[in-house]
Tab-separated table of N, CA and C in Angstrom:
chain	number	residue	atom	x	y	z
R	65	MET	N	90.394	76.579	104.159
R	65	MET	CA	89.877	78.032	103.793
R	65	MET	C	90.895	77.089	105.803
R	66	SER	N	92.035	79.015	105.608
R	66	SER	CA	92.345	78.338	106.696
R	66	SER	C	92.108	80.479	107.499
R	67	THR	N	92.139	80.410	108.875
R	67	THR	CA	91.851	80.945	109.401
R	67	THR	C	92.419	81.580	110.462
R	68	LEU	N	92.229	82.636	110.541
R	68	LEU	CA	92.835	83.097	112.487
R	68	LEU	C	91.576	84.187	112.815
R	69	SER	N	91.824	83.971	114.870
R	69	SER	CA	90.393	85.164	115.091
R	69	SER	C	91.908	85.796	116.095
R	70	THR	N	91.468	87.427	115.731
R	70	THR	CA	91.479	87.971	116.755
R	70	THR	C	90.240	89.017	117.175
R	71	THR	N	90.491	90.101	118.251
R	71	THR	CA	89.228	90.795	118.644
R	71	THR	C	87.919	90.879	118.100
R	72	GLY	N	87.649	89.360	118.382
R	72	GLY	CA	86.553	89.286	117.630
R	72	GLY	C	86.178	89.205	115.952
R	73	ILE	N	87.457	89.525	115.190
R	73	ILE	CA	87.025	88.981	114.456
R	73	ILE	C	88.253	88.169	113.468
R	74	THR	N	87.460	86.940	112.416
R	74	THR	CA	87.939	86.246	112.177
R	74	THR	C	88.688	86.271	111.512
R	75	TRP	N	89.864	86.627	110.908
R	75	TRP	CA	89.995	86.660	109.234
R	75	TRP	C	90.595	85.714	108.722
R	76	PHE	N	90.473	85.528	106.959
R	76	PHE	CA	90.063	84.099	106.341
R	76	PHE	C	91.457	84.239	105.377
R	77	PHE	N	91.706	83.612	104.634
R	77	PHE	CA	92.387	84.139	103.804
R	77	PHE	C	91.743	83.975	102.247
R	78	ALA	N	91.503	84.857	101.613
R	78	ALA	CA	90.970	85.659	100.271
R	78	ALA	C	91.557	84.728	99.798
R	79	CYS	N	92.763	85.363	99.210
R	79	CYS	CA	93.123	85.060	97.655
R	79	CYS	C	94.980	85.503	98.007
R	80	LYS	N	95.621	85.364	96.797
R	80	LYS	CA	96.778	85.589	96.377
R	80	LYS	C	96.381	88.041	95.846
R	81	THR	N	97.293	88.595	96.297
R	81	THR	CA	97.211	89.700	95.716
R	81	THR	C	97.310	90.004	94.028
R	82	THR	N	97.838	89.154	93.699
R	82	THR	CA	97.795	88.786	92.119
R	82	THR	C	97.003	88.648	91.726
R	83	ASP	N	96.072	87.686	92.547
R	83	ASP	CA	94.269	87.195	91.342
R	83	ASP	C	93.790	88.397	91.764
R	84	VAL	N	93.761	89.932	91.699
R	84	VAL	CA	92.571	90.432	92.426
R	84	VAL	C	92.867	91.733	91.361
R	85	PRO	N	91.762	91.835	89.500
R	85	PRO	CA	92.892	92.764	89.380
R	85	PRO	C	92.934	94.301	89.696
R	86	ALA	N	94.010	95.306	89.321
R	86	ALA	CA	94.057	96.449	89.633
R	86	ALA	C	93.112	97.420	89.249
R	87	ASN	N	92.686	98.023	89.762
R	87	ASN	CA	90.955	98.553	90.128
R	87	ASN	C	89.755	97.967	90.146
R	88	GLY	N	90.339	97.236	89.862
R	88	GLY	CA	88.670	96.031	90.599
R	88	GLY	C	88.502	95.359	90.849
R	89	GLY	N	87.567	93.715	90.862
R	89	GLY	CA	86.983	93.298	91.848
R	89	GLY	C	87.229	92.225	91.634
R	90	VAL	N	86.892	91.148	92.614
R	90	VAL	CA	86.203	89.295	91.947
R	90	VAL	C	85.216	88.920	93.374
R	91	CYS	N	85.391	87.985	92.931
R	91	CYS	CA	83.907	87.907	93.903
R	91	CYS	C	85.017	86.433	94.918
R	92	ILE	N	84.654	86.419	96.442
R	92	ILE	CA	85.659	85.759	97.392
R	92	ILE	C	84.084	84.990	97.908
R	93	LYS	N	84.325	83.396	97.975
R	93	LYS	CA	83.112	82.809	98.550
R	93	LYS	C	83.965	82.150	100.096
R	94	PHE	N	83.284	82.503	101.184
R	94	PHE	CA	83.203	82.241	102.379
R	94	PHE	C	82.064	81.502	102.884
R	95	LYS	N	82.157	80.227	103.053
R	95	LYS	CA	81.179	79.503	103.077
R	95	LYS	C	79.546	79.696	102.250
R	96	GLU	N	78.754	80.155	103.444
R	96	GLU	CA	77.876	80.264	101.854
R	96	GLU	C	77.391	81.677	101.525
R	97	GLU	N	78.117	82.705	101.366
R	97	GLU	CA	77.822	83.662	100.874
R	97	GLU	C	79.362	84.322	100.239
R	98	GLN	N	79.105	85.402	99.392
R	98	GLN	CA	79.831	85.767	98.277
R	98	GLN	C	79.728	87.196	99.539
R	99	ILE	N	81.956	87.561	99.154
R	99	ILE	CA	82.740	89.098	99.442
R	99	ILE	C	83.449	89.537	97.897
R	100	ALA	N	82.441	90.750	97.406
R	100	ALA	CA	83.150	91.388	96.678
R	100	ALA	C	84.656	92.014	97.582
R	101	LEU	N	85.823	91.764	96.647
R	101	LEU	CA	86.688	92.663	97.137
R	101	LEU	C	87.274	92.861	96.153
R	102	PHE	N	87.551	94.794	96.353
R	102	PHE	CA	88.389	95.226	95.712
R	102	PHE	C	89.467	95.496	95.318
R	103	TYR	N	91.266	96.114	95.187
R	103	TYR	CA	91.615	96.654	94.841
R	103	TYR	C	92.007	97.919	94.306
R	104	PHE	N	92.428	99.334	94.955
R	104	PHE	CA	92.782	100.398	93.733
R	104	PHE	C	94.131	100.555	94.375
R	105	THR	N	94.780	100.309	93.210
R	105	THR	CA	96.440	100.540	92.514
R	105	THR	C	96.577	101.958	92.872
R	106	ARG	N	96.178	103.477	92.342
R	106	ARG	CA	96.218	104.804	92.847
R	106	ARG	C	97.233	104.771	94.457
R	107	SER	N	95.682	104.364	95.876
R	107	SER	CA	95.852	104.700	96.863
R	107	SER	C	96.160	103.085	97.531
R	108	ASP	N	97.162	102.211	96.756
R	108	ASP	CA	96.918	100.772	97.508
R	108	ASP	C	96.321	100.876	98.406
R	109	ALA	N	94.378	100.623	98.430
R	109	ALA	CA	93.899	100.298	99.088
R	109	ALA	C	93.184	98.891	98.804
R	110	TRP	N	92.735	98.130	99.938
R	110	TRP	CA	91.833	97.268	100.050
R	110	TRP	C	90.545	97.616	100.465
R	111	TYR	N	89.408	96.885	99.797
R	111	TYR	CA	87.994	97.189	100.552
R	111	TYR	C	86.858	95.746	100.096
R	112	ALA	N	86.334	95.208	100.794
R	112	ALA	CA	85.563	94.415	100.521
R	112	ALA	C	83.993	94.633	101.815
R	113	THR	N	83.124	94.299	100.555
R	113	THR	CA	81.617	94.555	100.729
R	113	THR	C	81.006	92.998	100.000
R	114	GLN	N	79.762	92.673	100.656
R	114	GLN	CA	78.435	91.958	100.165
R	114	GLN	C	79.065	91.901	99.074
R	115	ASN	N	78.689	90.523	98.579
R	115	ASN	CA	78.425	90.489	96.942
R	115	ASN	C	76.841	90.951	96.025
R	116	LEU	N	76.214	90.775	97.257
R	116	LEU	CA	74.294	90.761	96.248
R	116	LEU	C	74.652	92.326	96.608
R	117	CYS	N	74.086	92.794	95.334
R	117	CYS	CA	73.436	94.661	95.273
R	117	CYS	C	71.854	94.061	96.182
R	118	PRO	N	72.240	94.983	96.870
R	118	PRO	CA	70.604	95.131	97.634
R	118	PRO	C	69.240	95.867	97.243
R	119	HIS	N	69.761	96.444	96.129
R	119	HIS	CA	68.675	97.057	95.068
R	119	HIS	C	67.716	95.637	94.202
R	120	ARG	N	68.557	94.987	93.330
R	120	ARG	CA	68.112	94.375	92.646
R	120	ARG	C	68.049	92.450	93.187
R	121	GLN	N	68.972	92.725	94.493
R	121	GLN	CA	68.759	91.479	94.627
R	121	GLN	C	69.745	90.761	94.301
R	122	GLN	N	71.029	90.675	93.100
R	122	GLN	CA	71.657	90.115	92.440
R	122	GLN	C	72.855	89.962	92.486
R	123	MET	N	73.932	89.464	93.075
R	123	MET	CA	75.174	88.337	93.266
R	123	MET	C	76.205	89.397	91.974
R	124	ALA	N	76.375	90.989	92.101
R	124	ALA	CA	76.917	91.481	91.278
R	124	ALA	C	78.175	92.306	90.888
R	125	LEU	N	78.146	92.766	92.457
R	125	LEU	CA	79.211	93.591	92.923
R	125	LEU	C	80.435	93.725	92.151
R	126	SER	N	80.771	92.727	92.802
R	126	SER	CA	82.403	92.217	93.054
R	126	SER	C	82.526	92.561	90.619
R	127	ARG	N	81.316	92.637	90.048
R	127	ARG	CA	81.569	92.981	88.336
R	127	ARG	C	81.603	94.898	88.336
R	128	GLY	N	80.797	95.148	89.620
R	128	GLY	CA	81.400	96.688	89.193
R	128	GLY	C	82.137	97.570	88.817
R	129	MET	N	81.762	98.535	88.523
R	129	MET	CA	82.562	99.823	87.762
R	129	MET	C	83.042	100.683	89.367
R	130	THR	N	83.972	100.533	89.178
R	130	THR	CA	84.910	101.524	90.373
R	130	THR	C	85.508	102.463	90.511
R	131	GLY	N	85.737	103.112	91.260
R	131	GLY	CA	86.436	104.838	90.820
R	131	GLY	C	85.733	105.553	92.586
R	132	SER	N	85.974	106.451	92.121
R	132	SER	CA	85.422	107.969	93.081
R	132	SER	C	85.195	108.757	93.301
R	133	HIS	N	84.092	108.775	94.062
R	133	HIS	CA	83.660	110.035	94.424
R	133	HIS	C	83.584	111.093	95.721
R	134	GLN	N	84.237	112.541	94.734
R	134	GLN	CA	84.615	113.320	96.008
R	134	GLN	C	85.708	112.573	96.862
R	135	GLY	N	86.876	112.470	96.197
R	135	GLY	CA	87.857	111.470	96.661
R	135	GLY	C	87.695	110.023	97.957
R	136	GLU	N	86.183	109.677	97.863
R	136	GLU	CA	85.854	108.317	98.401
R	136	GLU	C	85.675	106.672	97.622
R	137	PRO	N	85.724	106.216	97.407
R	137	PRO	CA	85.795	104.939	96.366
R	137	PRO	C	85.009	104.309	96.406
R	138	LYS	N	84.863	103.742	95.359
R	138	LYS	CA	82.824	103.490	95.490
R	138	LYS	C	82.882	102.439	94.570
R	139	VAL	N	81.461	102.014	93.893
R	139	VAL	CA	81.868	101.087	93.140
R	139	VAL	C	80.057	100.547	92.512
R	140	ALA	N	79.724	100.623	91.992
R	140	ALA	CA	78.083	101.213	90.934
R	140	ALA	C	78.316	99.400	90.383
R	141	CYS	N	77.056	99.556	90.602
R	141	CYS	CA	76.344	98.049	90.542
R	141	CYS	C	76.229	98.017	88.304
R	142	PRO	N	76.675	96.909	88.263
R	142	PRO	CA	76.555	96.647	86.269
R	142	PRO	C	75.494	96.998	85.678
R	143	PHE	N	74.225	96.417	86.220
R	143	PHE	CA	73.232	96.671	85.675
R	143	PHE	C	71.720	97.651	86.358
R	144	HIS	N	72.360	98.769	87.652
R	144	HIS	CA	71.012	99.568	87.389
R	144	HIS	C	72.035	100.435	88.173
R	145	LYS	N	73.799	100.946	87.755
R	145	LYS	CA	74.571	101.495	88.449
R	145	LYS	C	73.764	102.446	89.652
R	146	LYS	N	73.323	101.957	90.622
R	146	LYS	CA	73.220	102.757	91.748
R	146	LYS	C	75.098	102.312	92.375
R	147	THR	N	75.720	103.410	93.264
R	147	THR	CA	76.630	103.380	93.434
R	147	THR	C	77.035	103.656	95.106
R	148	PHE	N	77.976	102.896	95.372
R	148	PHE	CA	77.835	102.235	96.973
R	148	PHE	C	79.321	102.952	97.663
R	149	SER	N	79.627	103.559	98.939
R	149	SER	CA	80.777	104.012	99.149
R	149	SER	C	81.632	101.835	98.887
R	150	LEU	N	82.771	102.046	99.541
R	150	LEU	CA	83.455	100.967	99.266
R	150	LEU	C	84.205	101.327	101.084
R	151	ALA	N	84.341	102.403	101.538
R	151	ALA	CA	84.898	102.517	103.041
R	151	ALA	C	83.836	102.285	103.746
R	152	ASP	N	81.981	103.197	103.428
R	152	ASP	CA	81.058	102.097	104.381
R	152	ASP	C	79.952	101.851	104.046
R	153	GLY	N	79.531	101.529	103.271
R	153	GLY	CA	79.364	100.487	102.495
R	153	GLY	C	77.791	101.844	101.961
R	154	ARG	N	77.661	102.913	102.338
R	154	ARG	CA	76.223	103.933	102.175
R	154	ARG	C	76.009	103.919	100.320
R	155	CYS	N	75.433	104.185	100.447
R	155	CYS	CA	74.091	103.898	98.844
R	155	CYS	C	74.682	106.036	98.814
R	156	LEU	N	75.056	106.008	97.631
R	156	LEU	CA	75.597	107.552	97.831
R	156	LEU	C	74.990	108.402	96.215
R	157	ASN	N	73.622	107.688	96.060
R	157	ASN	CA	73.004	108.227	95.088
R	157	ASN	C	71.629	108.457	95.677
R	158	ASP	N	71.297	108.248	97.484
R	158	ASP	CA	70.042	108.207	97.914
R	158	ASP	C	70.629	108.103	99.205
R	159	GLU	N	70.879	108.725	99.666
R	159	GLU	CA	70.661	108.359	101.420
R	159	GLU	C	69.680	107.555	102.140
R	160	HIS	N	68.902	107.578	101.327
R	160	HIS	CA	68.110	106.709	101.966
R	160	HIS	C	67.552	104.978	101.488
R	161	GLU	N	68.440	104.707	100.281
R	161	GLU	CA	68.684	103.807	100.346
R	161	GLU	C	69.269	102.974	100.940
R	162	CYS	N	69.333	101.551	100.389
R	162	CYS	CA	69.672	100.629	101.187
R	162	CYS	C	71.623	100.914	100.968
R	163	SER	N	72.006	100.250	102.250
R	163	SER	CA	73.464	99.797	101.883
R	163	SER	C	73.982	98.485	101.729
R	164	LEU	N	74.992	98.655	101.872
R	164	LEU	CA	76.500	97.186	102.201
R	164	LEU	C	77.038	97.255	103.530
R	165	THR	N	76.751	95.492	103.221
R	165	THR	CA	77.888	95.402	104.482
R	165	THR	C	78.975	95.637	103.886
R	166	THR	N	80.000	96.001	104.682
R	166	THR	CA	81.563	95.777	104.464
R	166	THR	C	82.343	95.381	105.558
R	167	TYR	N	83.509	94.617	105.406
R	167	TYR	CA	84.798	94.002	105.540
R	167	TYR	C	85.585	94.569	105.568
R	168	PRO	N	86.697	94.337	107.056
R	168	PRO	CA	88.033	95.205	107.042
R	168	PRO	C	88.991	94.194	106.353
R	169	VAL	N	89.818	94.351	105.312
R	169	VAL	CA	90.985	93.625	104.704
R	169	VAL	C	92.517	93.836	104.980
R	170	ARG	N	93.225	93.221	105.175
R	170	ARG	CA	94.532	93.130	105.219
R	170	ARG	C	95.265	92.629	104.528
R	171	THR	N	96.452	92.417	104.118
R	171	THR	CA	97.317	92.305	102.995
R	171	THR	C	98.345	91.742	103.797
R	172	GLU	N	98.807	90.533	103.378
R	172	GLU	CA	99.995	89.856	104.767
R	172	GLU	C	100.808	88.711	103.355
R	173	ASP	N	102.407	89.274	102.986
R	173	ASP	CA	103.037	88.307	102.140
R	173	ASP	C	102.673	87.960	101.213
R	174	ASP	N	102.060	89.176	100.119
R	174	ASP	CA	101.139	88.931	99.358
R	174	ASP	C	100.052	87.929	98.817
R	175	ARG	N	99.462	88.131	100.390
R	175	ARG	CA	98.046	87.074	100.602
R	175	ARG	C	97.305	88.029	100.959
R	176	VAL	N	96.282	88.290	100.567
R	176	VAL	CA	94.879	88.905	101.129
R	176	VAL	C	94.132	88.137	101.799
R	177	TYR	N	93.631	88.621	103.213
R	177	TYR	CA	92.373	88.199	104.162
R	177	TYR	C	91.570	89.207	104.484
R	178	ILE	N	90.090	88.571	104.788
R	178	ILE	CA	89.293	89.213	105.362
R	178	ILE	C	88.552	88.989	106.605
R	179	GLY	N	88.074	90.427	107.073
R	179	GLY	CA	87.674	90.333	108.615
R	179	GLY	C	86.047	89.124	107.990
R	180	VAL	N	85.708	88.836	109.009
R	180	VAL	CA	84.087	89.197	109.436
R	180	VAL	C	84.152	88.835	111.105
R	181	ARG	N	82.893	89.174	111.547
R	181	ARG	CA	82.677	89.657	113.088
R	181	ARG	C	82.220	87.779	113.223
R	182	GLU	N	82.733	87.542	114.281
R	182	GLU	CA	82.303	86.410	114.942
R	182	GLU	C	81.275	86.596	115.445
R	183	ASN	N	79.872	85.853	115.012
R	183	ASN	CA	78.497	85.277	115.760
R	183	ASN	C	77.818	86.049	114.348
R	184	GLU	N	78.540	87.059	113.714
R	184	GLU	CA	78.133	87.697	112.496
R	184	GLU	C	78.228	87.150	111.037
R	185	GLU	N	78.656	86.063	111.061
R	185	GLU	CA	79.580	85.472	109.335
R	185	GLU	C	78.714	86.231	108.335
R	186	ALA	N	79.884	86.894	107.808
R	186	ALA	CA	79.135	87.121	106.781
R	186	ALA	C	77.935	87.308	106.434
R	187	TYR	N	77.653	88.518	106.104
R	187	TYR	CA	76.433	89.301	106.451
R	187	TYR	C	75.369	88.024	106.381
């Protein structure tokens, strides 16, 4: 695993851009944690969240259905269909529900990097 630290964020190599299905997600393991990584082709945008669904405590969000809600990218848990914003992690079904941890994503030369905050490595 290669990492680079900048401005309080450690960036680790997650995968190649071709490893992620268009308009879908994959699960990336970082240390002992699972992170869901998503790619939206229409906007050429990348998002990363915790893979653990906070509602049912299942590692499933990377297999969720992606889409948008009023222009905001979202993922729906494949088990109970709670939807979460990929931009900021909040639950879109109920503002009082649990939210997701989100991570910054960047690409360089067909490689995808996910950033985790130092001293807070993966939720």
